[in-house]
Amino acid sequence: MNKYIFMLISLCFFYTQAGATQPQQRGTDANIIGHILDKKTREHIPYINIYIKDTKIGTTTDESGHYFLKDLPEGTFTLEAKFIGYKTAQTKVVIQKNKTVEVNFELEENDISLNEVVVTGTKTAKRITDSPVIVGVIDGNTLGKIQANTLSEGLCFSTGLRVETDCQTCNYSQLRMNGLGGSYSQILINSRPVFSSVMGLYGMDQIPANMIDRIEIVRGGGSALYGSSAIGGTVNIITRIPYSNSYEASLNHSVIDGKANDNQISVNANIISNKRNAGISFFANRREREAYDASGDNFSEFPLLKANTFGMTTFFKPSENHKIEVNLNSIYEYRYGGEIVDKAAHLALQSEERTHNVLTAGIDYEWTLDDNNSLIAYMSTQNTKRKHYTGIVPDETDTEAYEEHFKNPPYGDTDNTTYQLGTQFNHKITDFLSGTNLLTVGAEYLYDDIYDEISAYSYLTDQTTKNAGFFLQSDWEMFKGLNLLLGARADKHNMVDNLIVNPRVSALYKIKNTQFRLSWASGFRAPQAFDTDMHIAFAGGGVSRIRLSEDLKPERSNSYSASVNYDKATEMFICGFTFEGFYTKLNKAFALEQVGSDDFGDIFEKINSTGSAVKGLTLELRGNYNGQIQLETGFTLQNSQYDNPIINSENLEARKKYLRAPDQYGYYTLTFSPNKKFNASLSGVYTGSMLIMHAGGAPETPQDKYINTKSFLDNNLKVSYLFELPNLNTGLEVFGGVKNIFNAYQSDFDSGKNRDSNYVYGPGLPRSIFFGIKVKSI
């Protein structure tokens, strides 16, 4: 935050209040002293407005976040702390002659804040306006206002991001950032890459919203400090940690298109010690969703889901300069899609069945040696055990294949283990060429082992990857307003012969309330199997699989971006915009080409193309009036193409354009909160037309063909009201609404067992009505 700008705003405000900083009545020696903290960061906040309501008495906190009001009139008053970017706080205070009372405040940030602290852009904590790399934030309050039940439902409400469903049967999803596919995005949990390739297929649906404190997003290669797979960007899921003693429980019921029910129960509890040096945060979530059939052919477009997720994050501070944080999460999920029948999966004409058991854990230790030096050591791990079935019953006319299917049905097993060890040292030089420089050096080791087999298809992925990474970063504030970020990461990957070094450079220039940023970064992806490579799809009465080319080489990238960010804050409103241009060039870009078929179906091979490029523009607008009306919207205009045409089907001409990559997409949220009890939110996601391939085989599509889809605007509405129970310090919230109000949904699904399961596009949910109740501490 530029403190001088906000000091000027504060002074202007109190000038209009006719000399409010000096009380009219003197000589009582009745005083109020105190400090103001950010509720999350526990840091003192300077220049916060403090005043006694219905009087002209007030002041602001000093640079250390403390304030002093003296010689006050006697009586009972309401003391209020207020500043743009934070929720207003009030408390009753009794002022008596010759007495001094202490009143402290802990302020919560509003949904739009100029003061938020983020960690993902530089691997160190920085104010969002001071980060040389643009960091987007989706917090838990926003997820609640748009009624996002899972991570996947919330991520599309950030500029440059798009979540798509890629299978009509199992509904696996992937995240696209700035036009690049899901395997180009790095998803972290508490800054650690335990979101493995197997979790990448279904994990975004398996992480419930009540597990998340906030999501930090870095688009583009500026996130290359996190290593391989961060070419498109990085999404960092920060789980809830305790700030105060609190609890919350909710029940949500949805009816999907009047045909299928979706029930979800969520529970959260936070406990913190009196000395605030230890605490624990619990969450639990249970979900049951019925299968949904959109086309009436008795084959599902949404699979049946049963899930139980729970976990905790805890911290300990044995002393002021030592902190230990531990997190543990367990995910169980069963999903079944395909022919809607109540019998074993292999007896259905076509189906996919998945049973996931996922365990993730992590421990971080931070030692603050002094004001200029700190050491961090961390370890994280995950294990996924999965039993699965992917199959289609052959026609009875093919007697041999029909009998073999029931004799040896295609069930499979997956076992995936990931662990990471790392350390990081930060050293701040306070007088570095007349500026300050925060040096960061670190090393980490990432191990991932996956074994995935379906013996009936002679399908096997047996892959172990090991990567040792070393990183160095200089975060140099050359002078007030100019920041230069220089960094490099060296990786030794067991599937790459040579050491790979990826530098990055970012620059930030701030003038008043405007920030200008430039960024360049290189990156790489190793020649290994990623999440979508392990998905088996249905098409043409068979199953399609992906294999890696024997001479697959690493993919390299260069990413460039330039942006301008402007925010104007006054006593009553914040408004601003971010405009960014981006360009990513991929050399030896990975691509899929159809190379033939066997008795089970089509075979695609991952190859190195000559290269590809993704370029575009993003525009984000935001505004907040008096904490009551808030608007956020983002729009992306982009183009993604290979240098040379790619063979997507043996029966179709090769194309340069990326499949499933719309040239335009965006979102908006509009929230109305006239008081702390009532809230109404209108939100929407726009998906432009895109090129996709429709594989033949179903009755509707006998031959392969390309399709340019129509565009969609998916609108949602949520209304909630909070009933306060002050004697219990509890609130009872009732809520309801409609998702996809105008039912902007795909209407030309394939039908029957020979359908192309990858022929799915547009919004992930048809019109759905939801309502629920929430009990929480207040």
mmCIF file of C-alpha atoms in Angstrom, residues 387-521:
data_model
loop_
_atom_site.group_PDB
_atom_site.id
_atom_site.type_symbol
_atom_site.label_atom_id
_atom_site.label_comp_id
_atom_site.label_asym_id
_atom_site.label_seq_id
_atom_site.Cartn_x
_atom_site.Cartn_y
_atom_site.Cartn_z
ATOM 1 C CA LYS A 387 -9.669 -48.415 -8.372
ATOM 2 C CA HIS A 388 -11.256 -47.799 -11.727
ATOM 3 C CA TYR A 389 -13.182 -49.237 -14.625
ATOM 4 C CA THR A 390 -13.457 -47.879 -18.160
ATOM 5 C CA GLY A 391 -15.298 -50.110 -20.578
ATOM 6 C CA ILE A 392 -17.884 -50.642 -23.259
ATOM 7 C CA VAL A 393 -19.704 -53.888 -23.962
ATOM 8 C CA PRO A 394 -18.938 -55.062 -27.531
ATOM 9 C CA ASP A 395 -21.794 -55.822 -29.870
ATOM 10 C CA GLU A 396 -23.076 -59.371 -29.502
ATOM 11 C CA THR A 397 -22.361 -59.947 -33.190
ATOM 12 C CA ASP A 398 -18.650 -59.892 -32.294
ATOM 13 C CA THR A 399 -18.915 -63.083 -30.270
ATOM 14 C CA GLU A 400 -15.244 -63.372 -29.319
ATOM 15 C CA ALA A 401 -14.895 -59.801 -28.079
ATOM 16 C CA TYR A 402 -18.271 -59.967 -26.327
ATOM 17 C CA GLU A 403 -17.317 -63.074 -24.350
ATOM 18 C CA GLU A 404 -13.814 -61.792 -23.589
ATOM 19 C CA HIS A 405 -15.274 -58.605 -22.088
ATOM 20 C CA PHE A 406 -17.172 -60.509 -19.408
ATOM 21 C CA LYS A 407 -14.369 -62.993 -18.884
ATOM 22 C CA ASN A 408 -11.742 -60.268 -18.375
ATOM 23 C CA PRO A 409 -13.467 -56.908 -17.797
ATOM 24 C CA PRO A 410 -11.217 -53.816 -17.979
ATOM 25 C CA TYR A 411 -10.859 -52.952 -14.301
ATOM 26 C CA GLY A 412 -7.690 -51.187 -13.236
ATOM 27 C CA ASP A 413 -5.649 -49.980 -10.296
ATOM 28 C CA THR A 414 -3.657 -46.807 -9.713
ATOM 29 C CA ASP A 415 -1.117 -46.037 -7.013
ATOM 30 C CA ASN A 416 0.477 -42.592 -7.025
ATOM 31 C CA THR A 417 2.901 -41.190 -4.441
ATOM 32 C CA THR A 418 4.400 -37.699 -4.421
ATOM 33 C CA TYR A 419 6.693 -36.059 -1.921
ATOM 34 C CA GLN A 420 8.717 -32.859 -1.798
ATOM 35 C CA LEU A 421 11.533 -31.702 0.473
ATOM 36 C CA GLY A 422 12.853 -28.163 0.394
ATOM 37 C CA THR A 423 14.506 -25.282 2.151
ATOM 38 C CA GLN A 424 14.623 -21.537 1.532
ATOM 39 C CA PHE A 425 16.733 -18.748 3.036
ATOM 40 C CA ASN A 426 15.810 -15.068 2.827
ATOM 41 C CA HIS A 427 18.322 -12.287 3.481
ATOM 42 C CA LYS A 428 17.427 -8.604 3.330
ATOM 43 C CA ILE A 429 20.113 -6.047 2.546
ATOM 44 C CA THR A 430 18.846 -2.694 3.790
ATOM 45 C CA ASP A 431 21.468 -0.589 2.019
ATOM 46 C CA PHE A 432 21.970 -2.095 -1.419
ATOM 47 C CA LEU A 433 23.102 0.562 -3.914
ATOM 48 C CA SER A 434 20.904 3.121 -2.132
ATOM 49 C CA GLY A 435 17.956 0.686 -2.130
ATOM 50 C CA THR A 436 16.904 -2.519 -0.369
ATOM 51 C CA ASN A 437 17.304 -6.026 -1.715
ATOM 52 C CA LEU A 438 15.633 -9.221 -0.510
ATOM 53 C CA LEU A 439 17.741 -12.180 -1.610
ATOM 54 C CA THR A 440 16.131 -15.628 -1.693
ATOM 55 C CA VAL A 441 18.023 -18.859 -2.264
ATOM 56 C CA GLY A 442 16.638 -22.354 -1.981
ATOM 57 C CA ALA A 443 16.650 -25.962 -3.052
ATOM 58 C CA GLU A 444 13.953 -28.597 -3.331
ATOM 59 C CA TYR A 445 13.543 -32.193 -4.416
ATOM 60 C CA LEU A 446 10.334 -33.539 -5.958
ATOM 61 C CA TYR A 447 9.593 -37.250 -6.367
ATOM 62 C CA ASP A 448 6.527 -38.654 -8.112
ATOM 63 C CA ASP A 449 5.804 -42.320 -8.754
ATOM 64 C CA ILE A 450 2.730 -43.533 -10.594
ATOM 65 C CA TYR A 451 1.601 -47.020 -11.496
ATOM 66 C CA ASP A 452 -1.625 -47.239 -13.501
ATOM 67 C CA GLU A 453 -2.677 -50.477 -15.165
ATOM 68 C CA ILE A 454 -5.637 -51.945 -17.029
ATOM 69 C CA SER A 455 -4.470 -55.441 -17.999
ATOM 70 C CA ALA A 456 -7.455 -56.122 -20.269
ATOM 71 C CA TYR A 457 -6.316 -53.277 -22.566
ATOM 72 C CA SER A 458 -2.598 -54.065 -22.160
ATOM 73 C CA TYR A 459 -2.447 -50.514 -20.816
ATOM 74 C CA LEU A 460 0.290 -49.569 -18.357
ATOM 75 C CA THR A 461 1.769 -46.323 -17.090
ATOM 76 C CA ASP A 462 4.729 -47.058 -14.844
ATOM 77 C CA GLN A 463 6.502 -43.746 -14.396
ATOM 78 C CA THR A 464 8.867 -42.375 -11.764
ATOM 79 C CA THR A 465 9.991 -38.778 -12.011
ATOM 80 C CA LYS A 466 12.663 -37.150 -9.869
ATOM 81 C CA ASN A 467 13.530 -33.494 -10.016
ATOM 82 C CA ALA A 468 16.113 -31.566 -8.021
ATOM 83 C CA GLY A 469 15.631 -27.817 -8.259
ATOM 84 C CA PHE A 470 17.758 -24.872 -7.137
ATOM 85 C CA PHE A 471 16.539 -21.276 -7.221
ATOM 86 C CA LEU A 472 17.977 -17.828 -6.607
ATOM 87 C CA GLN A 473 16.086 -14.551 -6.591
ATOM 88 C CA SER A 474 16.908 -10.886 -6.086
ATOM 89 C CA ASP A 475 13.960 -8.649 -5.184
ATOM 90 C CA TRP A 476 15.574 -5.215 -5.430
ATOM 91 C CA GLU A 477 13.706 -2.033 -4.569
ATOM 92 C CA MET A 478 16.072 0.317 -6.414
ATOM 93 C CA PHE A 479 14.314 3.378 -5.053
ATOM 94 C CA LYS A 480 10.835 4.263 -3.904
ATOM 95 C CA GLY A 481 8.489 3.137 -6.668
ATOM 96 C CA LEU A 482 10.896 1.060 -8.776
ATOM 97 C CA ASN A 483 11.387 -2.644 -8.136
ATOM 98 C CA LEU A 484 13.482 -5.112 -10.175
ATOM 99 C CA LEU A 485 13.004 -8.855 -9.694
ATOM 100 C CA LEU A 486 15.738 -11.114 -11.050
ATOM 101 C CA GLY A 487 15.609 -14.863 -10.615
ATOM 102 C CA ALA A 488 16.713 -18.183 -12.005
ATOM 103 C CA ARG A 489 15.900 -21.808 -11.363
ATOM 104 C CA ALA A 490 18.034 -24.809 -12.317
ATOM 105 C CA ASP A 491 16.380 -28.231 -12.585
ATOM 106 C CA LYS A 492 17.866 -31.687 -12.974
ATOM 107 C CA HIS A 493 15.065 -33.975 -14.126
ATOM 108 C CA ASN A 494 15.647 -37.704 -14.483
ATOM 109 C CA MET A 495 13.905 -37.715 -17.886
ATOM 110 C CA VAL A 496 16.098 -34.933 -19.259
ATOM 111 C CA ASP A 497 19.795 -35.471 -19.951
ATOM 112 C CA ASN A 498 21.067 -31.984 -19.179
ATOM 113 C CA LEU A 499 20.617 -29.453 -16.408
ATOM 114 C CA ILE A 500 17.881 -26.993 -17.406
ATOM 115 C CA VAL A 501 18.243 -23.364 -16.308
ATOM 116 C CA ASN A 502 15.290 -21.004 -16.535
ATOM 117 C CA PRO A 503 15.842 -17.304 -15.761
ATOM 118 C CA ARG A 504 13.136 -14.696 -15.242
ATOM 119 C CA VAL A 505 13.041 -10.902 -15.032
ATOM 120 C CA SER A 506 10.203 -8.731 -13.783
ATOM 121 C CA ALA A 507 10.023 -5.003 -13.191
ATOM 122 C CA LEU A 508 7.520 -2.882 -11.282
ATOM 123 C CA TYR A 509 7.228 0.900 -11.476
ATOM 124 C CA LYS A 510 4.721 2.641 -9.214
ATOM 125 C CA ILE A 511 3.600 6.233 -9.573
ATOM 126 C CA LYS A 512 0.839 7.413 -7.262
ATOM 127 C CA ASN A 513 -1.924 4.801 -7.541
ATOM 128 C CA THR A 514 -0.717 3.182 -10.791
ATOM 129 C CA GLN A 515 1.609 0.228 -11.274
ATOM 130 C CA PHE A 516 3.387 -0.682 -14.508
ATOM 131 C CA ARG A 517 4.856 -4.189 -14.857
ATOM 132 C CA LEU A 518 7.038 -5.977 -17.403
ATOM 133 C CA SER A 519 7.960 -9.648 -17.236
ATOM 134 C CA TRP A 520 9.927 -12.263 -19.140
ATOM 135 C CA ALA A 521 10.491 -15.870 -18.113
#
